PDB file of C-alpha atoms in Angstrom:
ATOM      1  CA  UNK A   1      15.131 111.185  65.725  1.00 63.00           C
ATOM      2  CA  UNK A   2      16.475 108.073  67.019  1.00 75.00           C
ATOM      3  CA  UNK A   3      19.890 107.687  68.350  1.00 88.00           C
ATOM      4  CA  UNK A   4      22.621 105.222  67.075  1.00 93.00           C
ATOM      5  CA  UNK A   5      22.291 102.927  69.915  1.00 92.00           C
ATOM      6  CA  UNK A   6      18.436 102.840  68.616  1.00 91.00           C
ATOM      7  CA  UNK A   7      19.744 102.124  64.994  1.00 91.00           C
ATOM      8  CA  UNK A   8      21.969  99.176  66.335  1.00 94.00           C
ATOM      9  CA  UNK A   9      19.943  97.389  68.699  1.00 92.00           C
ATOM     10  CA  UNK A  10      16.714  97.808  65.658  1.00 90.00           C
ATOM     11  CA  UNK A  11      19.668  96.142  62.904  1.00 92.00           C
ATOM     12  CA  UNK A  12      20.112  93.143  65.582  1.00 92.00           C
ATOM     13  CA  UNK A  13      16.514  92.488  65.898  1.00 89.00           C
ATOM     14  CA  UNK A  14      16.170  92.791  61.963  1.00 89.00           C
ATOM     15  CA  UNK A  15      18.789  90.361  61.724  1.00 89.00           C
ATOM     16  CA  UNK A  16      18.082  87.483  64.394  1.00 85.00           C
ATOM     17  CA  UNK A  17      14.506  88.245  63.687  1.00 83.00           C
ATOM     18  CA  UNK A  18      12.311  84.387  62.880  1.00 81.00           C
ATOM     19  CA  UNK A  19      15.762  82.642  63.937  1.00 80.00           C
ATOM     20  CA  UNK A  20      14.790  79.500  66.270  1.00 83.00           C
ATOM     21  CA  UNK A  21      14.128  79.744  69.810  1.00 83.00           C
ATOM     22  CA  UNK A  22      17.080  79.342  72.138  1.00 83.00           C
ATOM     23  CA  UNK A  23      17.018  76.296  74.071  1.00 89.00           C
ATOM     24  CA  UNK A  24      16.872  76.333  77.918  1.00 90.00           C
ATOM     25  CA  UNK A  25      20.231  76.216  79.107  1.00 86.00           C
ATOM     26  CA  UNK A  26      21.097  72.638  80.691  1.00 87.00           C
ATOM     27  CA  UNK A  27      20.979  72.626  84.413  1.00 84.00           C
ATOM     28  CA  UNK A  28      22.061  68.722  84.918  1.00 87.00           C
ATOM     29  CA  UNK A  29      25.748  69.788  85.931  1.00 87.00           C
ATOM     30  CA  UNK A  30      26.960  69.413  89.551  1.00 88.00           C
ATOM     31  CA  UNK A  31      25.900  72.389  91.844  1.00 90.00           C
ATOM     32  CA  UNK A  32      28.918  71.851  94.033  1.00 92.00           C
ATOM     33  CA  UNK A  33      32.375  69.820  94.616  1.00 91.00           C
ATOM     34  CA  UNK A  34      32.472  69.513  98.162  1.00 92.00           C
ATOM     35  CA  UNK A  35      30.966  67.629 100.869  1.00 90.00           C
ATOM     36  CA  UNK A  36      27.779  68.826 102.499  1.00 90.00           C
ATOM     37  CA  UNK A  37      29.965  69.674 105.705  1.00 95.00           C
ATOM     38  CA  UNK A  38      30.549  73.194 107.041  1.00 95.00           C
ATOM     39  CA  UNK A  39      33.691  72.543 108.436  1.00 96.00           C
ATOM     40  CA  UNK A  40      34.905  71.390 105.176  1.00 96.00           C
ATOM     41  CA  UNK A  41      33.443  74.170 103.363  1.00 97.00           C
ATOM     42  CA  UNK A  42      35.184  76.590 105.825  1.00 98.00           C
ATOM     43  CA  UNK A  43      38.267  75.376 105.380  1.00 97.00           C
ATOM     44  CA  UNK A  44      38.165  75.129 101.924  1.00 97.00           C
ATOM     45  CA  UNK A  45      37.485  79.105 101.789  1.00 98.00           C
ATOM     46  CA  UNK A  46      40.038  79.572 104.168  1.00 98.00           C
ATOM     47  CA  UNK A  47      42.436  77.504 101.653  1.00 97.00           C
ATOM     48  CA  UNK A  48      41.793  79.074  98.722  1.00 97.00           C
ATOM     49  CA  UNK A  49      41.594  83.056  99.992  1.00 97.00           C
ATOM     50  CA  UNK A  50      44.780  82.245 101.081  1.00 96.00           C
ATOM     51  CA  UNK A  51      45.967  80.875  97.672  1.00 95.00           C
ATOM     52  CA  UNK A  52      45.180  83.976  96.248  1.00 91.00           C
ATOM     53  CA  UNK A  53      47.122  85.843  98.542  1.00 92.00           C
ATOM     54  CA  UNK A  54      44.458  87.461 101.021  1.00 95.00           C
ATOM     55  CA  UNK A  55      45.155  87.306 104.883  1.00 97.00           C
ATOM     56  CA  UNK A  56      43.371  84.440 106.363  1.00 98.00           C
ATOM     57  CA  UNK A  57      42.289  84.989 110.375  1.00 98.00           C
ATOM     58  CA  UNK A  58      39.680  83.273 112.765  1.00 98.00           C
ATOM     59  CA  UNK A  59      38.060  84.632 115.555  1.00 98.00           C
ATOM     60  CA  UNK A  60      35.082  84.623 117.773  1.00 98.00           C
ATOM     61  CA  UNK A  61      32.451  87.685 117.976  1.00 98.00           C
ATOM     62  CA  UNK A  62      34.047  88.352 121.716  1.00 97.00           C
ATOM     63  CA  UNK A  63      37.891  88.430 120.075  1.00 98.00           C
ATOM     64  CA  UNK A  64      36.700  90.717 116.744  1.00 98.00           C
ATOM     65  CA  UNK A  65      37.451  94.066 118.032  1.00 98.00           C
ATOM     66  CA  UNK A  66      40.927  93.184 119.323  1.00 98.00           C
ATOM     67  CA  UNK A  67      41.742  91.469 116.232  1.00 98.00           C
ATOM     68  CA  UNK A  68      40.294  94.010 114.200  1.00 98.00           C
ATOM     69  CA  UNK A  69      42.407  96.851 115.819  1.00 98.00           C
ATOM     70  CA  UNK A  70      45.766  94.441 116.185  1.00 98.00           C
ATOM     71  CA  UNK A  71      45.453  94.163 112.275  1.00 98.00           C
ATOM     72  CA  UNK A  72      44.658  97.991 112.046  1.00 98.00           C
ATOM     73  CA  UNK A  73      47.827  98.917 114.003  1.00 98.00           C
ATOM     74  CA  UNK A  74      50.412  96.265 112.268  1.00 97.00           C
ATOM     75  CA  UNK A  75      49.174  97.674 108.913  1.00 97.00           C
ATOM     76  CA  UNK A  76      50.024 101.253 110.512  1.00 97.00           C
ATOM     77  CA  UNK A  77      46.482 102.495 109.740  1.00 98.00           C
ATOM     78  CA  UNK A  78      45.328 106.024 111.358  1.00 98.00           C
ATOM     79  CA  UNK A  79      42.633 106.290 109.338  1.00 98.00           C
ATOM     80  CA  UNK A  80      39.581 103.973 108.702  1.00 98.00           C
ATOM     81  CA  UNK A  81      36.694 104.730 105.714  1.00 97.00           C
ATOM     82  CA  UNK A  82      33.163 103.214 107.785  1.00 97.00           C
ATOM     83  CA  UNK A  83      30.173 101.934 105.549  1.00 97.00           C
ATOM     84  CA  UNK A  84      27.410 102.826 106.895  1.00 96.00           C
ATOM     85  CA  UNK A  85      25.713  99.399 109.047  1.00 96.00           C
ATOM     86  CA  UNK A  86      28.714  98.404 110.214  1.00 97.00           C
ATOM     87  CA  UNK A  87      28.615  96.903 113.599  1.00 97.00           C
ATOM     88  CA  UNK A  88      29.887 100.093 115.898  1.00 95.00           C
ATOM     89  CA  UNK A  89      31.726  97.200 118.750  1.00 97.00           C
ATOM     90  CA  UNK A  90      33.916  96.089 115.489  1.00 98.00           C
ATOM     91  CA  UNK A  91      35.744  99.287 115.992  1.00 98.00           C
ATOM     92  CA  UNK A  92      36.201  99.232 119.479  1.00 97.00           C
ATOM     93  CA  UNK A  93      39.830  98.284 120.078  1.00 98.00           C
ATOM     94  CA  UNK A  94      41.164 101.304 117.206  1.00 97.00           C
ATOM     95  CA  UNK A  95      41.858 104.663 118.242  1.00 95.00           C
ATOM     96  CA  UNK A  96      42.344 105.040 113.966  1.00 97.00           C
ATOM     97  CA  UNK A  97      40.230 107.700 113.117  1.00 98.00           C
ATOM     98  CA  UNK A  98      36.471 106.627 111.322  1.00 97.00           C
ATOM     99  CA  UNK A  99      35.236 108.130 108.380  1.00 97.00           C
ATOM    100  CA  UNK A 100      32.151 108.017 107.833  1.00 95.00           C
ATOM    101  CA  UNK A 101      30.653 107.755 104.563  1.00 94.00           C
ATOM    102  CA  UNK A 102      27.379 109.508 104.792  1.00 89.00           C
ATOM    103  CA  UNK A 103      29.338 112.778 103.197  1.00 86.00           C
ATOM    104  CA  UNK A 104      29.891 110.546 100.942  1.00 93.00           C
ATOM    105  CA  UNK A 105      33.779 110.664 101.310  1.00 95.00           C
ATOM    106  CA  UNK A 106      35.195 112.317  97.887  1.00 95.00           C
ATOM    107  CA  UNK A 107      37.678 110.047  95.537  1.00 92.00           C
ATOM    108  CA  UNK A 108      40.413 112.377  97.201  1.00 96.00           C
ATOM    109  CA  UNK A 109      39.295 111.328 100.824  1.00 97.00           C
ATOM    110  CA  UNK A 110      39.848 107.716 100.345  1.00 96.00           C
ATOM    111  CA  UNK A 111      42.472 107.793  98.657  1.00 95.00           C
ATOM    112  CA  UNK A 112      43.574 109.712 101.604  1.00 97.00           C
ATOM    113  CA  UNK A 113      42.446 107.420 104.013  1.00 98.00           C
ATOM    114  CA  UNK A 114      44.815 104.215 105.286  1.00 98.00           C
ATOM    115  CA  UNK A 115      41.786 101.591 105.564  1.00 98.00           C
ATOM    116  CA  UNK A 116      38.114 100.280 105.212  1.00 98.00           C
ATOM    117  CA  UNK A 117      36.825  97.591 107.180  1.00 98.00           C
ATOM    118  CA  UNK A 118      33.809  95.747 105.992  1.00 98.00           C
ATOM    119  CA  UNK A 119      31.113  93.086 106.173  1.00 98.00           C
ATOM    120  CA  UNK A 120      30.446  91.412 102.679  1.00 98.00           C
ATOM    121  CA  UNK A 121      26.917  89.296 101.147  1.00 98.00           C
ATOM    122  CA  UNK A 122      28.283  85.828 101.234  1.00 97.00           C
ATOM    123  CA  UNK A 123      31.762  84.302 100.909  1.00 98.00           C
ATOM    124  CA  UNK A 124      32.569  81.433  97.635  1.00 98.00           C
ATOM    125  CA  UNK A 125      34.779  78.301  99.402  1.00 97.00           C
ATOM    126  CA  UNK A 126      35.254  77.083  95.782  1.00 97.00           C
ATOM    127  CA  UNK A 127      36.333  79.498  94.091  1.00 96.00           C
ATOM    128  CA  UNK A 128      37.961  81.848  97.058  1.00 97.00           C
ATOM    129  CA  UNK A 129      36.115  84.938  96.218  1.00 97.00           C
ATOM    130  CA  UNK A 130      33.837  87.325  98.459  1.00 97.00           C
ATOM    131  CA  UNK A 131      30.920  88.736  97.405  1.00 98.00           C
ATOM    132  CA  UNK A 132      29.936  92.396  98.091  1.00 98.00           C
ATOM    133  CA  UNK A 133      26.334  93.985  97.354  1.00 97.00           C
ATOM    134  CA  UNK A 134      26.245  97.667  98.905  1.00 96.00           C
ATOM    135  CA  UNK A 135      24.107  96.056 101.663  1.00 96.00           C
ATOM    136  CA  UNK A 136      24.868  97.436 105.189  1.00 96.00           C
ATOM    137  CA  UNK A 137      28.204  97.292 106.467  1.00 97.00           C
ATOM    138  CA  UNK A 138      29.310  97.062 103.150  1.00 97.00           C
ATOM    139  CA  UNK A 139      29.163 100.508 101.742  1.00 95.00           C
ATOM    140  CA  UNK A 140      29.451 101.125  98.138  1.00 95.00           C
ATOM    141  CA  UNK A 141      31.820 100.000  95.562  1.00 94.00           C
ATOM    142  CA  UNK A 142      34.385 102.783  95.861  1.00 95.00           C
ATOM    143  CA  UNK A 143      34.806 102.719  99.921  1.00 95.00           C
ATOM    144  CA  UNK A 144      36.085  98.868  99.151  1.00 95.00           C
ATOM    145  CA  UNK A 145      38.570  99.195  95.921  1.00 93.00           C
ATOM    146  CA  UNK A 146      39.898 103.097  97.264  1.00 95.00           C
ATOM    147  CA  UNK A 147      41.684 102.448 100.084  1.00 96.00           C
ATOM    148  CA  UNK A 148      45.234 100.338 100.158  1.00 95.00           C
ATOM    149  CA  UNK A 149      44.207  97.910 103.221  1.00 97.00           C
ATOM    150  CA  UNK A 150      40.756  95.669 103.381  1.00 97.00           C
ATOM    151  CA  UNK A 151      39.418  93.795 106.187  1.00 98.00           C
ATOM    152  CA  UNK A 152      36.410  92.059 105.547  1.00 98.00           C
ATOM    153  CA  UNK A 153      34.706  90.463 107.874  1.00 98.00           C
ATOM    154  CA  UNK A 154      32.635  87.303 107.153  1.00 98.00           C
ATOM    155  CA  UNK A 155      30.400  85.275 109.332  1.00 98.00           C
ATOM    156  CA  UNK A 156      30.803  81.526 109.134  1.00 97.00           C
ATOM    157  CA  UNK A 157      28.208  79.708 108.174  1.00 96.00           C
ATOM    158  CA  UNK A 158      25.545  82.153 107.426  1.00 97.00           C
ATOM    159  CA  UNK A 159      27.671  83.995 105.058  1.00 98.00           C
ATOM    160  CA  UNK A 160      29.831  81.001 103.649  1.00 98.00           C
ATOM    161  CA  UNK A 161      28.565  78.700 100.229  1.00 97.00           C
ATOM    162  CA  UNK A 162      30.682  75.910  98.828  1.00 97.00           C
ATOM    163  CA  UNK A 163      30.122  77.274  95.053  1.00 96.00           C
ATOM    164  CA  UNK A 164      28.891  79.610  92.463  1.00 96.00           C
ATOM    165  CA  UNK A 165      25.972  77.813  91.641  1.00 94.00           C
ATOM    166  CA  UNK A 166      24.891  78.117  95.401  1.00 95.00           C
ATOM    167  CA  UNK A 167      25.854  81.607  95.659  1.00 97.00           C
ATOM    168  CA  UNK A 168      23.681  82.913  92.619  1.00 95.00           C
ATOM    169  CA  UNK A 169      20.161  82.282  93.833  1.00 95.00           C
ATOM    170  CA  UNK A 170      20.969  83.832  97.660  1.00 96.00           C
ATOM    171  CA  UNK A 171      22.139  87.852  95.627  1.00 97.00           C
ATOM    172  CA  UNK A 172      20.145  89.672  93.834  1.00 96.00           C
ATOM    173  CA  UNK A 173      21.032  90.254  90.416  1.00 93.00           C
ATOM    174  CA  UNK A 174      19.607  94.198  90.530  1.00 95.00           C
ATOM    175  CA  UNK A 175      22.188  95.088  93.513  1.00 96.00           C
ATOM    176  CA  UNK A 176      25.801  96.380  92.358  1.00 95.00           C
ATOM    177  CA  UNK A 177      27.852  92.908  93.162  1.00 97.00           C
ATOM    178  CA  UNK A 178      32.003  93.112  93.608  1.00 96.00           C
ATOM    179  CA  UNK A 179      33.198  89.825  93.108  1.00 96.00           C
ATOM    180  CA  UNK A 180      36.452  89.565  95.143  1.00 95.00           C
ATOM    181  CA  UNK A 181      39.214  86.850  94.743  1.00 91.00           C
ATOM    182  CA  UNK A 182      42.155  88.377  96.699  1.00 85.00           C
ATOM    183  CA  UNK A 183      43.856  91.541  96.529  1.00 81.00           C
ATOM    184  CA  UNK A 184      44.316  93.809  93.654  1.00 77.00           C
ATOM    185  CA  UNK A 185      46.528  92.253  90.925  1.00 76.00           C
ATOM    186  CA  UNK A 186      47.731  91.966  87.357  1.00 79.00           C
ATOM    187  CA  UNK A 187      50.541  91.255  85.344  1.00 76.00           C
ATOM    188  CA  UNK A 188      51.954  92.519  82.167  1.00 73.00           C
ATOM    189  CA  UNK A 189      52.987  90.489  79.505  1.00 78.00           C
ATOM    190  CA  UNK A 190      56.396  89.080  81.521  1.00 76.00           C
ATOM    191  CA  UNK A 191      53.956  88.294  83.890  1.00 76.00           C
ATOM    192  CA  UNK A 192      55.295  90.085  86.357  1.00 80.00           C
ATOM    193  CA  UNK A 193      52.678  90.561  89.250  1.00 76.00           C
ATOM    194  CA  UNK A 194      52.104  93.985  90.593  1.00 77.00           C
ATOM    195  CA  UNK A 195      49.560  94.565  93.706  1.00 76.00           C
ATOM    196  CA  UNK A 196      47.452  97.216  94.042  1.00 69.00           C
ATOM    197  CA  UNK A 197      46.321  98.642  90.676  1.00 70.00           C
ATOM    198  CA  UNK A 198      42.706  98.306  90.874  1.00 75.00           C
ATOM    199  CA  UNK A 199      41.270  98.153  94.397  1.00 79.00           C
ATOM    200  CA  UNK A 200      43.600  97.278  97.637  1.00 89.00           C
ATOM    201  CA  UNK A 201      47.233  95.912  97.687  1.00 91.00           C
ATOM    202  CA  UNK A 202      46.045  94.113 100.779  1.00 95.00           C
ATOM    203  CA  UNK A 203      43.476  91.615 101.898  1.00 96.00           C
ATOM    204  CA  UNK A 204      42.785  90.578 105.274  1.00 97.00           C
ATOM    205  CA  UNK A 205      39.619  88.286 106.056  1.00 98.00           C
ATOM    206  CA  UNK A 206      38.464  87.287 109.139  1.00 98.00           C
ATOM    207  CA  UNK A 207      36.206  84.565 109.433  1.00 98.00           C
ATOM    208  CA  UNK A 208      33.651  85.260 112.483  1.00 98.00           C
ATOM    209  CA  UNK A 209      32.771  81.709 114.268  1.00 97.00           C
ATOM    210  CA  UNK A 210      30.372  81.616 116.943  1.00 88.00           C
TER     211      UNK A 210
END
């Protein structure tokens, strides 16, 4: 017995079978746009997460925790989901109550719960989008796109690359990657925007210095 998907897949190879090899793909294009300068490359990402509507803060590791539970508390959070990894001192200035994940939290309990604060893999100044793999102080896919608020923390310049070319060879392609380029939006065919529909309404990022 062999199941449809079998049948398809064996009619594809039948049919592209002693077809010409497929060239290498061309690799002469530009890797990035912008000048080798961190600075630069920082405030490019900063530019361009804001263009797309995400939160934009800096801090230093010593100002994190206040920052963290300013933004907490002016979002009205009482509730935070926590990846497993994260840093316990980013939490320090919230009296919100953590969830951990180890449960793991059910699809009711996030969407119960106000918040999730997060590290991410690496951070795209190009093209304004974070990267997450599961890694520690990530958490899995769900913890990120459940709840309404985000804070994602990213540490500048470890964690920042000016484009997607330099991005693909630091993840690994077997790891679940969420690509983020600001908050949760779409738009019907008016193009009217609405927030929100597919992971959180709101973005912050804080970009850790120092």
């Amino acid at each position: 017995m062999t199941s449809s998907r079998d049948r398809i897949l064996g009619r594809i190879r039948a049919a592209v079978g002693g077809g010409p090899d497929v060239p290498e793909a061309a690799r002469d294009y530009l890797a990035t746009h912008t000048p080798d300068d961190p600075a630069a490359v920082l405030d490019l990402l900063h530019e361009n997460l804001a263009d797309y509507r995400a939160i934009v803060h800096r801090s230093t590791p010593s100002a994190l925790p206040g920052l963290i539970g300013e933004r907490l508390a002016g979002h009205g959070a009482r509730s935070i989901a926590v990846p497993d990894g994260l840093p316990e001192d980013w939490l320090a200035a919230t009296a919100a109550e953590r969830r951990s994940d180890a449960g793991p939290l059910t699809a009711y309990e996030l969407d119960a719960t106000d918040a999730v604060v997060s590290g991410c893999a690496l951070a795209i100044a190009e093209t304004g989008t974070i990267v997450l793999d599961a890694g520690p102080g990530q958490g899995r896919r769900a913890l990120t796109l459940v709840p309404d608020l985000h804070i994602c923390v990213v540490r500048a310049p470890e964690q920042v690359v000016a484009s997607v070319p330099q991005a693909m060879p630091r993840l690994d392609p077997t790891r679940p990657l969420t690509w983020i380029s600001g908050p949760s939006a779409t738009s019907d065919i008016e193009l009217d925007r609405v927030e929100g529909v597919h992971g959180p309404r709101t973005l912050e990022v804080i970009l850790l210095q120092g």
